[in-house]
Coordinates of C-alpha atoms in Angstrom, one line a residue:
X1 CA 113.9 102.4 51.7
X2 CA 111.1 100.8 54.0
X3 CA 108.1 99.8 52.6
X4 CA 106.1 102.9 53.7
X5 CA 102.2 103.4 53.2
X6 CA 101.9 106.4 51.1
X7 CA 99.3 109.1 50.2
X8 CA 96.9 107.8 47.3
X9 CA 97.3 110.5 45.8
X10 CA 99.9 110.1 42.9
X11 CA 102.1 112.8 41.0
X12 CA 102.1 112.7 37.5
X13 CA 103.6 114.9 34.6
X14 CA 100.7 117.1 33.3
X15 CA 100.6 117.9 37.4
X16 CA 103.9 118.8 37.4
X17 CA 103.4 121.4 34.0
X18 CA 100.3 123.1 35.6
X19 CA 103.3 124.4 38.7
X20 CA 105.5 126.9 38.7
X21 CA 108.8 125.8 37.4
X22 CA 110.6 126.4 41.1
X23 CA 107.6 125.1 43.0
X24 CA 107.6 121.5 40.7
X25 CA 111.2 121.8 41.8
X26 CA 110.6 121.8 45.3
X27 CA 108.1 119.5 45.6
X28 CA 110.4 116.7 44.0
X29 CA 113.2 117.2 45.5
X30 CA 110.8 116.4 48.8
X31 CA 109.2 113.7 47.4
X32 CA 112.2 111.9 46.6
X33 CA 114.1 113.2 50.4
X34 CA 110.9 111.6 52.3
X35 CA 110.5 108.8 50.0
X36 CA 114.1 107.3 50.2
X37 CA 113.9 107.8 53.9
X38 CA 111.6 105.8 54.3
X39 CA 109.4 108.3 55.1
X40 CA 105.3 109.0 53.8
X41 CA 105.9 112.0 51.4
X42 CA 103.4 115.2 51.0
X43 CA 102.4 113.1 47.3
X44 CA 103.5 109.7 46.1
X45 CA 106.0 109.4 43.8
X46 CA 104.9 108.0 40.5
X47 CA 104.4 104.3 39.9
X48 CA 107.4 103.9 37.6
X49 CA 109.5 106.1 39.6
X50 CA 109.0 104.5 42.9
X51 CA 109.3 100.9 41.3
X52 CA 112.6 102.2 39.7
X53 CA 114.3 103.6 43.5
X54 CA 113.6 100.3 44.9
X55 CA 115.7 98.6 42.6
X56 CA 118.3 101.6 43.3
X57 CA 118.0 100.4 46.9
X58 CA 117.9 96.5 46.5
X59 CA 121.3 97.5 44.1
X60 CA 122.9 99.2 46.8
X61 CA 123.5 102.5 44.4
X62 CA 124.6 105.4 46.2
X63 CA 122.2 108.3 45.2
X64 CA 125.5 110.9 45.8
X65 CA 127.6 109.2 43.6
X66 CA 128.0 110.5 40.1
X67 CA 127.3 109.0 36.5
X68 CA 130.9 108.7 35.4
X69 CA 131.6 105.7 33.2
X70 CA 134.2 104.1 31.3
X71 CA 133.6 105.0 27.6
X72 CA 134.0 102.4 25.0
X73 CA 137.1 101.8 23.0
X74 CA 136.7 103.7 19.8
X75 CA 136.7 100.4 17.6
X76 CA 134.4 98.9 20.0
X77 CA 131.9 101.7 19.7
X78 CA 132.1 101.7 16.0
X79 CA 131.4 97.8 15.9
X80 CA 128.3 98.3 17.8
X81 CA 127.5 101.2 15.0
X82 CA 128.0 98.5 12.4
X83 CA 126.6 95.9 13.6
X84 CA 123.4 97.0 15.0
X85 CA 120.0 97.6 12.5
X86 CA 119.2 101.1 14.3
X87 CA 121.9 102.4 12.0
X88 CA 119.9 101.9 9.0
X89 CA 117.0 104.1 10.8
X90 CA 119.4 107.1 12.3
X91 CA 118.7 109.3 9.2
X92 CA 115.4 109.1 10.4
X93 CA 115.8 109.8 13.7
X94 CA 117.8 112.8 13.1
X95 CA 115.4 113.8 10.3
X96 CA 112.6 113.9 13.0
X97 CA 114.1 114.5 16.4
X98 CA 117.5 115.9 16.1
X99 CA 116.3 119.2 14.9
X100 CA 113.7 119.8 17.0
X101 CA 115.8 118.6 20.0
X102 CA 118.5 121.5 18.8
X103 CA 115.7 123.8 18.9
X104 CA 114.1 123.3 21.9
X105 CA 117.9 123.0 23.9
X106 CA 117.8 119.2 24.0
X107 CA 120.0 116.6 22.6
X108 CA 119.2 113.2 20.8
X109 CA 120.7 110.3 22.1
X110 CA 120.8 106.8 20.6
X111 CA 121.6 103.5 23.0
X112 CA 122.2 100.1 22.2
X113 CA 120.1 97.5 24.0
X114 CA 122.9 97.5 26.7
X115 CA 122.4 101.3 27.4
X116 CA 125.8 102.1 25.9
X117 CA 125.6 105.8 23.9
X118 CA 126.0 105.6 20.4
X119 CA 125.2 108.1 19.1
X120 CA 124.3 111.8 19.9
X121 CA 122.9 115.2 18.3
X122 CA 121.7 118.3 19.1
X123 CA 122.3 121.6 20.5
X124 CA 126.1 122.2 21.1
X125 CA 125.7 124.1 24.3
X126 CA 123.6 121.2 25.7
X127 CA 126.0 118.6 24.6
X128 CA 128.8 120.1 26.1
X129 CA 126.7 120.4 29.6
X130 CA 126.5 116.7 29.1
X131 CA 129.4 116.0 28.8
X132 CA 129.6 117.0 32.3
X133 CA 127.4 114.2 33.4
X134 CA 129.2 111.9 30.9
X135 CA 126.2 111.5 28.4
X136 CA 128.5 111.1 25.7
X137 CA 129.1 108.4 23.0
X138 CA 130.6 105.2 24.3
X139 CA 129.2 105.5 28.1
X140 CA 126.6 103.3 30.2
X141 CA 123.2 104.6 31.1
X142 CA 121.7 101.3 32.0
X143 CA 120.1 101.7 35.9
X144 CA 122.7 99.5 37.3
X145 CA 125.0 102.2 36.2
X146 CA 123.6 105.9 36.5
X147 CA 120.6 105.3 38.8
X148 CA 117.0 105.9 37.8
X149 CA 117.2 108.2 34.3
X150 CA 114.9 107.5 31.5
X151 CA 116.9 105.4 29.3
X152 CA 118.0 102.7 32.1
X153 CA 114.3 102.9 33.3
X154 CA 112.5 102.3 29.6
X155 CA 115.5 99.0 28.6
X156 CA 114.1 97.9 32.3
X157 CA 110.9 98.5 32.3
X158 CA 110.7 97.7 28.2
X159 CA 108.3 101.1 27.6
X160 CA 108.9 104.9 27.3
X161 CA 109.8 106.6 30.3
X162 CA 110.2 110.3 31.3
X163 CA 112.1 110.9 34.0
X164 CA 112.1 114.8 35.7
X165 CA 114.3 117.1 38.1
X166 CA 114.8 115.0 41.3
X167 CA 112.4 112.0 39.9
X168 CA 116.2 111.0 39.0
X169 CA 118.4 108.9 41.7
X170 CA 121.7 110.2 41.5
X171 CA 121.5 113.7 42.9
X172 CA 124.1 115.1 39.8
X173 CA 120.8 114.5 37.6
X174 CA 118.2 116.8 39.1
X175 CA 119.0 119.7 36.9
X176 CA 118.2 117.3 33.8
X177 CA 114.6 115.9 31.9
X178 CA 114.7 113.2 29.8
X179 CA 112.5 111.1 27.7
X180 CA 113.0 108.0 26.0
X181 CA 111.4 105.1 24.3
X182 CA 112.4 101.5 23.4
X183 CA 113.2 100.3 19.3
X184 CA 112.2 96.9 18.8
X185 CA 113.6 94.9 15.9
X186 CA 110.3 94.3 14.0
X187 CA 111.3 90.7 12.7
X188 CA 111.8 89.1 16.0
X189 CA 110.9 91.7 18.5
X190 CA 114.1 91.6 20.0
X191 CA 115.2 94.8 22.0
X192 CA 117.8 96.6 19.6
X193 CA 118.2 100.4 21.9
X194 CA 116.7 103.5 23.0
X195 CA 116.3 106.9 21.5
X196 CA 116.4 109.5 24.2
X197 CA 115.5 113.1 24.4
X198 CA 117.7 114.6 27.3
X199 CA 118.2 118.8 28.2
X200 CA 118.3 121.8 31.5
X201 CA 115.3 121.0 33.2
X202 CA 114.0 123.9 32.3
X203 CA 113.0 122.5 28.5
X204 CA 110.8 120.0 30.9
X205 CA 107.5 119.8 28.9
X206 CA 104.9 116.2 29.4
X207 CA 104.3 116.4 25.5
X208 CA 108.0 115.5 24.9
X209 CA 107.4 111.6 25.5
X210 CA 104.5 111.2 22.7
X211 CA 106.9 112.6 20.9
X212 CA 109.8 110.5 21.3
X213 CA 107.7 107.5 21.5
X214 CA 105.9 108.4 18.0
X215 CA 109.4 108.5 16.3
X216 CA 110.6 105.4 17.6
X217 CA 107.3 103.5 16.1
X218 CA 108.2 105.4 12.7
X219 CA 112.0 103.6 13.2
X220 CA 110.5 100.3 13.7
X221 CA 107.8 100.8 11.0
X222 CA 110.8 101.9 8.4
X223 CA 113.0 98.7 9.6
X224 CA 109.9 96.4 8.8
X225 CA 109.0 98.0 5.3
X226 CA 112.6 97.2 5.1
X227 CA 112.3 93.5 6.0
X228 CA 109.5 93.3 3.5
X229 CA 111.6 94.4 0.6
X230 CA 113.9 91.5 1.5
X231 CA 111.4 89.0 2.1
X232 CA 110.3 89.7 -1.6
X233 CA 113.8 89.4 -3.0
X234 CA 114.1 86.2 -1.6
X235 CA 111.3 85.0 -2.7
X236 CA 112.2 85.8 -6.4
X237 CA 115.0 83.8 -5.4
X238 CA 113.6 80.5 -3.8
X239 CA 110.1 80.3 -5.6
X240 CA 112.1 78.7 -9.0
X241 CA 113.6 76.2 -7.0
X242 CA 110.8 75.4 -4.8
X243 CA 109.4 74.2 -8.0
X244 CA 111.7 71.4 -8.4
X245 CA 112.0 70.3 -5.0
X246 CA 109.7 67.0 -4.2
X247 CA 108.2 66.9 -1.3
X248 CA 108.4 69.6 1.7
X249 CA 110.2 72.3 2.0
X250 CA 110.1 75.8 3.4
X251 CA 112.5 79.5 2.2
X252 CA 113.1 81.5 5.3
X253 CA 115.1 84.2 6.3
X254 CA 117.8 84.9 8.9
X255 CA 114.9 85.6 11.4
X256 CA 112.8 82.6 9.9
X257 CA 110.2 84.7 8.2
X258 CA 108.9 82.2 5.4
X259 CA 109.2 84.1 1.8
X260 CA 107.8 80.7 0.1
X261 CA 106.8 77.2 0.5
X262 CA 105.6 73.8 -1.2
X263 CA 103.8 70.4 -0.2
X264 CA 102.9 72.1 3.3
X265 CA 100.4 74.8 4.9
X266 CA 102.4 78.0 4.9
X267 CA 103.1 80.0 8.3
X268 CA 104.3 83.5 9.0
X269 CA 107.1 82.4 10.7
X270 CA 109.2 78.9 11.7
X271 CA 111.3 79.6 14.9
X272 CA 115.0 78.9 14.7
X273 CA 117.8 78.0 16.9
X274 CA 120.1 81.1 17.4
X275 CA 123.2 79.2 16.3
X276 CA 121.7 77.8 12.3
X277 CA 123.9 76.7 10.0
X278 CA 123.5 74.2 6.8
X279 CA 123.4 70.9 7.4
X280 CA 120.9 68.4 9.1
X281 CA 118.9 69.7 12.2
X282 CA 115.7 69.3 13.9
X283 CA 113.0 72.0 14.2
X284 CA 110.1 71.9 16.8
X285 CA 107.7 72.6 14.1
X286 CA 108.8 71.1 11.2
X287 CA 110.7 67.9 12.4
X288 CA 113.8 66.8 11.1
X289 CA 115.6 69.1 8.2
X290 CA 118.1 69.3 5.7
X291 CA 119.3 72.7 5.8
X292 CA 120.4 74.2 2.6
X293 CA 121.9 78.5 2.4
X294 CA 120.0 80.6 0.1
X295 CA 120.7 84.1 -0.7
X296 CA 119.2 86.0 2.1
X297 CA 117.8 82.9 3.8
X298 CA 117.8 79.1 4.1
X299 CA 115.8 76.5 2.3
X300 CA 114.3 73.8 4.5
X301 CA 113.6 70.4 3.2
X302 CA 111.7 68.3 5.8
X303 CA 112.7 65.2 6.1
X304 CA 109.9 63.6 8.4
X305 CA 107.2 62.7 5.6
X306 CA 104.3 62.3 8.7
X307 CA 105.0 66.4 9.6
X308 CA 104.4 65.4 12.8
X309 CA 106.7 68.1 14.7
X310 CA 104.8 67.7 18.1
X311 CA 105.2 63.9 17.5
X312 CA 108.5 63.8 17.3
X313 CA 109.1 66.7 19.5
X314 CA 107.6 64.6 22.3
X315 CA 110.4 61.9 22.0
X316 CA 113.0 64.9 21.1
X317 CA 111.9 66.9 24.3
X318 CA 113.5 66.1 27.8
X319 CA 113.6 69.4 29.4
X320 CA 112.6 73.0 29.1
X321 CA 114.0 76.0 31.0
X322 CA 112.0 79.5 31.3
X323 CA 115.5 81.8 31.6
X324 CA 114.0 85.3 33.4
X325 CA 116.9 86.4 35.0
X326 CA 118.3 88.6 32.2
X327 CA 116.0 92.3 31.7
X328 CA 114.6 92.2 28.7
X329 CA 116.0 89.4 27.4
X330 CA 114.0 85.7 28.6
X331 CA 114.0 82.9 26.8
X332 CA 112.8 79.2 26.5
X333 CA 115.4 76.0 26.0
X334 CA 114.1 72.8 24.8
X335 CA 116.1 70.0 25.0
X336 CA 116.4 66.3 24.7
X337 CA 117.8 63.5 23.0
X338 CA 117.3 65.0 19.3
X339 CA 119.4 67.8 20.7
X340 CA 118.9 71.8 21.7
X341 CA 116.9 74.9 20.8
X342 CA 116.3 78.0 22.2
X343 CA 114.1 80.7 21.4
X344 CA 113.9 84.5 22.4
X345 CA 110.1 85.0 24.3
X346 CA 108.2 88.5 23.8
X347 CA 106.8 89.7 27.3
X348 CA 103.6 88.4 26.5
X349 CA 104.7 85.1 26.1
X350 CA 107.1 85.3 28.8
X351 CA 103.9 85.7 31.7
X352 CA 102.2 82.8 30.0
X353 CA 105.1 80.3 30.0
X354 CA 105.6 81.2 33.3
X355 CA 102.0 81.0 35.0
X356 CA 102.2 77.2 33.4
X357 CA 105.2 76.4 34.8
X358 CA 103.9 77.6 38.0
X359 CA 100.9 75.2 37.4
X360 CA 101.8 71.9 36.4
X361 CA 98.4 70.6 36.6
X362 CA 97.5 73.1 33.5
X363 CA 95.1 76.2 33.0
X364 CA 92.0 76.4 31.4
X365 CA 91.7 79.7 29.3
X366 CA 89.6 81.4 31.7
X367 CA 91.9 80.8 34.4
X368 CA 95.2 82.2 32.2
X369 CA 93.3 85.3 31.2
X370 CA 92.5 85.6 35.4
X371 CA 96.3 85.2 36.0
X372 CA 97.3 87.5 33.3
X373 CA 94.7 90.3 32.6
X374 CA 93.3 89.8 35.7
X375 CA 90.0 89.3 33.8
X376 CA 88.3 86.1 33.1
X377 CA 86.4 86.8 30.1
X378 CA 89.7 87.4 27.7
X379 CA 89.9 83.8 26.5
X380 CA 89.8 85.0 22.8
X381 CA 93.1 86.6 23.8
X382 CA 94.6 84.2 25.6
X383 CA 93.5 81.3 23.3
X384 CA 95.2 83.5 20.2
X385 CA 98.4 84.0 22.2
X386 CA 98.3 80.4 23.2
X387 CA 97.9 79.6 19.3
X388 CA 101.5 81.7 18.5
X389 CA 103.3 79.6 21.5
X390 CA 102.2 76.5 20.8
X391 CA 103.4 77.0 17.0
X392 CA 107.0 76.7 18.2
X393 CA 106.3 74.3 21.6
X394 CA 103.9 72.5 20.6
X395 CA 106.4 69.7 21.4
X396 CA 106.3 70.4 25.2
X397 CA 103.0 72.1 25.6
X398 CA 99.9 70.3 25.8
X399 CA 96.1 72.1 26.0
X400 CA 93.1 71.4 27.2
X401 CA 93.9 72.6 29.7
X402 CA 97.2 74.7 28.5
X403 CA 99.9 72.7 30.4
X404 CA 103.6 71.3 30.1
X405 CA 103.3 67.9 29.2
X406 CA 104.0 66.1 31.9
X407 CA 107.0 63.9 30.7
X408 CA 108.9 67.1 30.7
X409 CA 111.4 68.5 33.2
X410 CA 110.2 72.3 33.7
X411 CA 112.8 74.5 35.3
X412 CA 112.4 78.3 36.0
X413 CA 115.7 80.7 36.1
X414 CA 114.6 83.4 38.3
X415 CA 115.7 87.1 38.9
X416 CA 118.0 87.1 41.9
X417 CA 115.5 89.5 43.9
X418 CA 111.7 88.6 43.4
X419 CA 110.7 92.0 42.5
X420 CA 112.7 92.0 39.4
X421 CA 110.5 89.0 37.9
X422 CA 109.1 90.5 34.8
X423 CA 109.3 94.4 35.9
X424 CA 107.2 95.3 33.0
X425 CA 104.3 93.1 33.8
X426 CA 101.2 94.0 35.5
X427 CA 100.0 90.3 35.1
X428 CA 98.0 89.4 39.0
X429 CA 99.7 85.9 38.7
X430 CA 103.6 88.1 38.2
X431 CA 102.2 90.7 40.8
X432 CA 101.9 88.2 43.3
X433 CA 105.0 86.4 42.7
X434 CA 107.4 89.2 42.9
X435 CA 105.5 90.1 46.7
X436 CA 106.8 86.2 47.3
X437 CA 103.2 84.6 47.8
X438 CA 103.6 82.2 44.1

């Protein structure tokens, strides 16, 4: 697809509502003919969509193939079932979508943050047409694998998506509509799936995506009443022997949420490394532990008297690498002498780290909230944001101006194609990179 000047003039979905069913037809299906062409079609193709057929393109996908996958084992799909936390929220789901997807000749579907189906509900005529397009439990739906469709585009564009007709890549879609939205895990923000409302074209209808994207918020807002409940269990548990402890010491969860505390300022949250385990280790924040397992959680007993994290940090701290290659899933390691840790990045987070590591020299909070909003006078936002990094780097990030300290190695893991940096970001600095002028 050439990069083709096209009409200003945008579609978008209440547009497409206002036409006749067979005319909204038409004019897709030429949209989408011109468009991959390389050709300037009668109307531009949405934002979202036209982003998503380049990457089609840049993949080499063939839009005539078809969306046949190989289905997971059964006992693999049933250990995704068990181990993910969207299975504690799928009586909700089907309470709130599944019916009204049955009524309105739509299905439910359920994905893991891979895109893999796992589960499905709905009308019975529709899930047997899907079966024909192998939108069935155990298959991949990711873009890499079935083209442009609403659940590969919202795990990579990280928001909900609705995806009409021939708006799809792969030609064997065109006769299907589908919403979805992303589920985020509430305690660390970590991607855990999509829910998905797919049917016959003709159930098309713009108000089916508020929808699907108000139930996946009531998911998320069930899982974190959920994570409060066990916060408070254990903090009955720790708060007796956080009594008895001299000194420092911290009670976090698996996720690192603190439940109580004594001899220290409390915070929400201490970041730890993905693989934990009791034992001695050292913490960017905190500074050298003793880890002890509580029920539900860990008790950390800081060893480092001084508290001073960032102080010792700065010996501990060799090297950081800013991992973006992976959709949806960047991170930050910190390493040095003291050892290794790794933390998970929100998008947010992800665009600041990485206009610093474009500027060495450092940004003042003006100039971060130019490169990321695009609008200078957003420093309260920035400088909060800044605040919630620097809790956990505060050993490799300096401010005043906001910079890597300059005895650290900085390293940036890149996308392979430029235009896949950050896909979800509409940040000038990320804008600019992806058109290769960083």
């Amino acid at each position: 697809m050439k990069n083709t000047r096209l009409n200003n003039t945008r579609l978008d979905m209440h547009r497409l509502a206002a036409m006749d069913a067979a005319q909204a037809t038409r004019l897709l299906h030429r949209v989408r003919e011109e468009t991959l062409a390389g050709r300037t079609p009668p109307i531009a193709p949405r934002r979202v969509i036209d982003a998503s057929w380049k990457r089609m393109v840049r993949l080499g996908l063939d839009p005539d193939q078809g969306t046949s996958t190989v289905l997971l084992q059964r006992d693999e799909l049933e250990e995704r079932r068990r181990t993910t936390v969207l299975g504690e929220v799928m009586r909700t789901l089907s309470t709130m979508l599944a019916g009204i997807a049955d009524a309105s000749m739509q299905i439910m579907v359920v994905t893991d943050e891979q895109g893999r189906v796992l589960w499905r509900e709905g009308n019975l005529s529709v899930l047997r047409q899907a079966n024909g397009i192998c939108l069935e439990e155990g298959a991949a739906w990711s873009e890499h694998t079935a083209g442009t469709n609403a659940v590969g585009t919202a795990l990579a564009m990280g928001r909900a998506v609705q995806v009409h007709s021939a708006e799809h890549y792969v030609h064997t879609l065109h006769n299907w509509t589908c919403a979805a939205a992303p589920v985020h895990d509430p305690r660390d923000q970590r991607l855990l799936g999509i829910v998905d409302v797919s049917g016959p074209a003709s159930g098309f209808h713009p108000s089916t995506l508020a929808l699907v994207g108000s139930v996946a918020q009531l998911a998320e807002a069930e899982m974190r009443d959920r994570h409060l409940r066990s916060i408070e269990r254990l903090r009955s548990v720790a708060a007796p022997i956080l009594c008895r402890v001299g000194g420092r010491a911290v009670a976090v969860d698996g996720h690192g949420w603190t439940a109580a505390v004594t001899g220290m300022a409390p915070v929400d949250r201490i970041a730890l490394p993905k693989s934990f385990r009791a034992g001695r280790t050292w913490l960017p924040s905190l500074g050298m532990c003793a880890v002890e397992p509580l029920p539900g959680g860990w008790l950390l007993r800081v060893e480092d008297e001084t508290g001073a994290g960032a102080a010792q940090g700065a010996e501990a701290a060799s090297r950081v690498v800013l991992d973006l290659s992976r959709p949806r899933r960047w991170s930050v390691a910190v390493s040095g002498p003291a050892g290794s840790w790794t933390q998970e990045l929100s998008p947010r987070h992800a665009e600041l780290l990485y206009v610093l590591a474009l500027h060495r020299d450092g940004r003042t909070a003006a100039e971060l909230a130019e490169d990321v909003f695009g609008d200078r006078t957003r420093t309260v936002t920035v400088r909060a944001e800044m605040s919630r990094v620097r809790r956990n780097l505060a050993s490799v990030l300096a401010h005043r101006p906001y910079r890597f300290s300059e005895e650290v190695e900085v390293e940036v893991v890149a996308p392979d194609h430029p235009a896949d940096l950050l896909p979800h970001s509409t940040a000038p600095a990320v804008r600019s990179a992806r058109l290769g002028h960083a």
